[in-house]
Coordinates of C-alpha atoms in Angstrom, one line a residue:
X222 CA 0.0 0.0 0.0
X223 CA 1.2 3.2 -1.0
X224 CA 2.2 6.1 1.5
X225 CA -0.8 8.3 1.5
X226 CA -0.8 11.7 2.7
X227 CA -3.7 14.0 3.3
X228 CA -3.6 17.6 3.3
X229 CA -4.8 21.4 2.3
X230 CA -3.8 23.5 0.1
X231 CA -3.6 26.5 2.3
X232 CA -3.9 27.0 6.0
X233 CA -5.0 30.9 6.5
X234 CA -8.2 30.3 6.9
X235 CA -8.2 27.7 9.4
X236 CA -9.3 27.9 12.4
X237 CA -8.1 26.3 15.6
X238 CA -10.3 26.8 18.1
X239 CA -11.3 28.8 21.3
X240 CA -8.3 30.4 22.8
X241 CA -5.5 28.6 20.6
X242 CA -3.5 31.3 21.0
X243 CA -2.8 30.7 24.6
X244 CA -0.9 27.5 23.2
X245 CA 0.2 28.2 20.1
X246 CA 2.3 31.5 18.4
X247 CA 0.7 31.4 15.1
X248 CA -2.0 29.6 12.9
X249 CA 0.6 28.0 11.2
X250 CA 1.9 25.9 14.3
X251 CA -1.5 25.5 15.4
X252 CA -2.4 23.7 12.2
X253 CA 0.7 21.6 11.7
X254 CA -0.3 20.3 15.6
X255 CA -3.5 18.8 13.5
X256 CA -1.9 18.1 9.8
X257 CA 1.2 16.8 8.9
X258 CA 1.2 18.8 5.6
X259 CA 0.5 21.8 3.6
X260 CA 0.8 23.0 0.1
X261 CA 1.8 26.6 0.6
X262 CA -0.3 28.3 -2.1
X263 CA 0.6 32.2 -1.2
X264 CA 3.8 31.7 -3.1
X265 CA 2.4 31.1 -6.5
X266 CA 1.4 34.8 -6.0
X267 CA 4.1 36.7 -4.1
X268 CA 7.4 34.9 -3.2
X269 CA 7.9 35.7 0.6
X270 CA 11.5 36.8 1.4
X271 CA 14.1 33.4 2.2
X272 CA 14.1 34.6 6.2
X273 CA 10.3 34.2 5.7
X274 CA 10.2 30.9 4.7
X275 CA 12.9 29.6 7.2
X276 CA 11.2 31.2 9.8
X277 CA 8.1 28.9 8.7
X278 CA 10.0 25.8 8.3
X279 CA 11.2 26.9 12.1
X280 CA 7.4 27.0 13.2
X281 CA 6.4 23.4 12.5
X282 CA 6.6 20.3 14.7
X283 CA 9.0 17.9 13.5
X284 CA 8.1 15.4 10.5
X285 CA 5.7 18.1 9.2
X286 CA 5.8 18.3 5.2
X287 CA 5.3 21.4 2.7
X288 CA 4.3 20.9 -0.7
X289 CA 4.3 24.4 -2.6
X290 CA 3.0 26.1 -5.6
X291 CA 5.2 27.6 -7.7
X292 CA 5.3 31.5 -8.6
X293 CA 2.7 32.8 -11.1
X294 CA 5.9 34.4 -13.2
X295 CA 7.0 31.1 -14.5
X296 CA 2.9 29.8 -15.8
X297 CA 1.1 33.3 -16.1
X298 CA 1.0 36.0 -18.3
X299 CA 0.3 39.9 -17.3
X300 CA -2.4 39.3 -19.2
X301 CA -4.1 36.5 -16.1
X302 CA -6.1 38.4 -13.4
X303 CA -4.7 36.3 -10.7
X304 CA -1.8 39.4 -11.3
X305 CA -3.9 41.9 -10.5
X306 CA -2.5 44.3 -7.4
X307 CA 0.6 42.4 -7.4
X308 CA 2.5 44.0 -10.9
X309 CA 3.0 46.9 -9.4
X310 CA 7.0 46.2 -8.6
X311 CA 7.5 44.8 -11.9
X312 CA 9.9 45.7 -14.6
X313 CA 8.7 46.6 -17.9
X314 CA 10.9 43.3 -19.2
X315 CA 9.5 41.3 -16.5
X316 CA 6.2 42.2 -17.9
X317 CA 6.9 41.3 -21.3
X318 CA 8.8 38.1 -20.5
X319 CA 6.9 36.4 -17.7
X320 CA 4.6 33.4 -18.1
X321 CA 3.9 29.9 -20.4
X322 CA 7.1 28.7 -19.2
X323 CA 9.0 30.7 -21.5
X324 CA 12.7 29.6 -20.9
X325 CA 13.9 33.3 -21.0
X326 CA 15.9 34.9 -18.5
X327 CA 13.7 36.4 -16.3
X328 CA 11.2 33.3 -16.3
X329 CA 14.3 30.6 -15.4
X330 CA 15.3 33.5 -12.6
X331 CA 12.0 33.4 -11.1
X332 CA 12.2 29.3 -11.1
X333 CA 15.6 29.8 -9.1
X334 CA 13.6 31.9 -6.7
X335 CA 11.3 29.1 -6.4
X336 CA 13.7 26.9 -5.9
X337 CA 15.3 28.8 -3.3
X338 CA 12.1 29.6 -1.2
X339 CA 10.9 25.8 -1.6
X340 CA 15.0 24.5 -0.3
X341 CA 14.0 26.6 2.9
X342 CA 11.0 25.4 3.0
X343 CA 12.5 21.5 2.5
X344 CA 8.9 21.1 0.0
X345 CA 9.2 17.7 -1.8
X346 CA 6.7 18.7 -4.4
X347 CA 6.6 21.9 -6.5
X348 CA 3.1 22.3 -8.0
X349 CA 3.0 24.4 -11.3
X350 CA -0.6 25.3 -12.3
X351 CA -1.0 26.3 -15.8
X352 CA -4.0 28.5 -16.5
X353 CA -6.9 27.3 -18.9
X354 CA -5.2 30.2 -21.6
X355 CA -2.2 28.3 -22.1
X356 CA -4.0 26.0 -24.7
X357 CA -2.8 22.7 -25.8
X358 CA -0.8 23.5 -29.1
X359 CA 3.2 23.5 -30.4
X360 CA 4.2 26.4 -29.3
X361 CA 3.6 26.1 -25.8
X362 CA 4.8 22.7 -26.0
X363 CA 8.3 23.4 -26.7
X364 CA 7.6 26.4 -24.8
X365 CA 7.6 23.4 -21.9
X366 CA 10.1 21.2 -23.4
X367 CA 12.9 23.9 -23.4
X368 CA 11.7 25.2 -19.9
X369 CA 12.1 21.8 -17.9
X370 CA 15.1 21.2 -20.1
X371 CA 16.9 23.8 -18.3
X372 CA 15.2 23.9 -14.8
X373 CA 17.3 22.4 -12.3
X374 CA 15.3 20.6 -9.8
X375 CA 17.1 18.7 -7.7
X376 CA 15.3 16.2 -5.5
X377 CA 12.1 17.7 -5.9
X378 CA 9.4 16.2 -7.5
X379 CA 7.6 18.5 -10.0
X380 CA 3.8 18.4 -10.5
X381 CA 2.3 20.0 -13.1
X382 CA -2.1 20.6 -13.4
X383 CA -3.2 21.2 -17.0
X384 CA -6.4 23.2 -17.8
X385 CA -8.3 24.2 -20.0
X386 CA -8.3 21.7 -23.4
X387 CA -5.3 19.5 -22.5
X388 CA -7.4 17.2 -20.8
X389 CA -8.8 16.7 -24.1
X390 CA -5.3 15.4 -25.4
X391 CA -4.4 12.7 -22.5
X392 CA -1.9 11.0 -24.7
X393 CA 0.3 14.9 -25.1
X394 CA 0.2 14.8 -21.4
X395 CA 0.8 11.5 -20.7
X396 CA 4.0 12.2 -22.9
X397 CA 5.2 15.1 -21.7
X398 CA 5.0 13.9 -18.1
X399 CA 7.0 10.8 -19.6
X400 CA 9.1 13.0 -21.5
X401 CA 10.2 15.0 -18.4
X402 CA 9.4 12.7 -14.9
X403 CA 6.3 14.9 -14.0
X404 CA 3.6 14.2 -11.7
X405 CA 0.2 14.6 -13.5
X406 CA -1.9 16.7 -11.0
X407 CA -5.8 16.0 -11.3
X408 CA -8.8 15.9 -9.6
X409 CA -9.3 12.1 -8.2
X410 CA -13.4 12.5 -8.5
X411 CA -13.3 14.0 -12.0
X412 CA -10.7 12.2 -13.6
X413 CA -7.5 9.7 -13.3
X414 CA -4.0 10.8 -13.4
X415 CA -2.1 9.8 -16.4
X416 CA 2.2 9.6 -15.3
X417 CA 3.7 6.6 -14.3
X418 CA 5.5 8.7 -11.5
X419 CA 6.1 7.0 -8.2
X420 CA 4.2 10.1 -6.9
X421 CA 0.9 11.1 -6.8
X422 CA -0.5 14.2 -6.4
X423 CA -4.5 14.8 -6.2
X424 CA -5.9 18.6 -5.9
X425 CA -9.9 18.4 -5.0
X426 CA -11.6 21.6 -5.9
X427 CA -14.9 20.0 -5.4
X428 CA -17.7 18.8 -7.5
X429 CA -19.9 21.8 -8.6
X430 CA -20.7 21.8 -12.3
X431 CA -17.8 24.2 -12.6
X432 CA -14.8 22.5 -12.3
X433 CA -12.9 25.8 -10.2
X434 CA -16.3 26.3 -8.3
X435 CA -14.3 26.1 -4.7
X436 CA -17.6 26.4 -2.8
X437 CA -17.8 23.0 -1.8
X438 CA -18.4 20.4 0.9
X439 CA -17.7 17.2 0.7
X440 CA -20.1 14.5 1.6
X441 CA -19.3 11.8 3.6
X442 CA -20.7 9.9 0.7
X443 CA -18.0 11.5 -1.6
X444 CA -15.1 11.1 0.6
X445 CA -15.7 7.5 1.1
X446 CA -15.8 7.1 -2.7
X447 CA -12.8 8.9 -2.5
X448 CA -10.9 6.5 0.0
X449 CA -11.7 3.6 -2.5
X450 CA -10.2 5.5 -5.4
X451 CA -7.3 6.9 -3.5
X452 CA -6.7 3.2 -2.6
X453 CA -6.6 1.9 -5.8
X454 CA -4.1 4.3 -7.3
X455 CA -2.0 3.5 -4.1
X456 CA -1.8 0.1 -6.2
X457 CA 0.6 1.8 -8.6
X458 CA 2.0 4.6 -6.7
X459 CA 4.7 4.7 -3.9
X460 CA 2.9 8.1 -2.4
X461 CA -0.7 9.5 -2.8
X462 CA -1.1 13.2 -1.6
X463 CA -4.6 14.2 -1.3
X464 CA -4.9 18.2 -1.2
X465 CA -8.3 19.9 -0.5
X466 CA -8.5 22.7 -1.8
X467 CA -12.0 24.0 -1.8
X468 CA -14.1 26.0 0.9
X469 CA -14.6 23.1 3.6
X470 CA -11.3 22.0 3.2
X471 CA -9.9 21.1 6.9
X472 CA -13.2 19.7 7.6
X473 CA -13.2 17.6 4.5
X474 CA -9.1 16.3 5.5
X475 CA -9.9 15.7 8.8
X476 CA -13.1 13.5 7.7
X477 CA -11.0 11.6 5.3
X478 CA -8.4 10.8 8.0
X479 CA -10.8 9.4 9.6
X480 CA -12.0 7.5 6.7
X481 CA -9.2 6.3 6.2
X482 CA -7.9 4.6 8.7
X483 CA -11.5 2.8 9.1

């Protein structure tokens, strides 16, 4: 049986109880008391400064695991409102040169502050999130291709979640995931991953008819489905992660926790 891991993507908005603050110094030790890991998801908007995230990586309890999502500068263009308010400090070449894993010189610089913030950090997955504008087609293909040719990863594993209409092309992802040892990132309850990495990494933005539609609760239903299938691809996986990332998220993990050692 594979090593499964259950997690959030997030932890700001949890909530520890009635006067955690009397026994813990911050939400972030509070909630690595009750998880064991975290995909840090702030970074893919703002990197924090490298005192930042040691001072993070000083705040958990021993054995607790970061996952984290890389910087928006490698996967989005100025054009993607998930930039908006945070441009301002931007060079005019940054501008013009960041986004769709363009291997120019200030996209590989911003995977090297990646890097560095997820070293600190000690993350054993990088999640890059491409957004549903960076179509399936050649260009950004090699755009990919020359990009992971040059990145330097070291022991970190690399997950990458298509959108938009690659998931209408398994067989292009399936080979670039081949092509370059990445972890296909999906949804478990919408669809089944498609690398043959010993890792595998599951994202759950819930089940509303809009795939991104975060406003979701898990049933218990659901989440017991979920256990069956997260067994099954523990059949071909060393490691599962399971990451909640919609509204009821540290309700959902803690349910399936449960679930899962029933």
């Amino acid at each position: 049986m594979a090593d499964i891991k259950i997690g959030t993507c997030g932890y700001r908005g949890y909530r520890p109880g009635k006067n955690w603050k009397e026994t813990y110094n911050n939400k972030l030790e509070a909630f690595s008391d009750t998880f064991n890991l975290v995909e840090l998801n702030r970074t893919f908007y703002k990197l924090p400064m490298l005192k930042t995230a040691e001072r993070w990586r000083g705040e958990v309890k021993a054995g607790f695991e970061f996952t984290l999502k890389a910087w928006q500068a490698i996967t989005h263009t100025m054009t993607s409102p998930t930039w908006r308010k945070r441009s301002e400090k931007l060079t005019q070449t940054q501008k013009r040169h960041f986004g769709n894993f363009r291997s120019n010189e200030e996209v590989m610089k911003a995977w090297d502050q990646t890097r560095q913030i997820a070293d600190a950090l000690r993350a054993t997955v990088c999640v890059l999130q491409a957004p549903a504008s960076f179509g399936c087609n050649g260009k950004n293909e090699n755009n990919m291709h020359r990009f992971f040719d040059k990145a330097d990863r070291g022991d970190m594993a690399i997950g990458w979640e298509p959108r938009g209409d690659w998931n209408a092309h398994p067989e292009r992802i399936k080979d670039m995931c081949e092509t370059h040892g990445l972890i296909h990132i999906v949804d478990l309850m919408r669809r089944e991953p498609l690398s043959e990495h010993p890792v595998s990494y599951i994202r759950l933005h819930g089940l509303n008819e809009k795939e991104f539609d975060y406003a979701y609760d898990y049933s218990d239903t659901e989440l017991k489905e979920l256990v069956k299938r997260i067994k099954k691809l523990g059949e071909r996986h060393d490691t599962v992660y399971c990451m909640f990332n919609n509204d009821a998220m540290y309700d959902n993990a803690r349910t399936l926790m449960k679930f899962m050692d029933t």
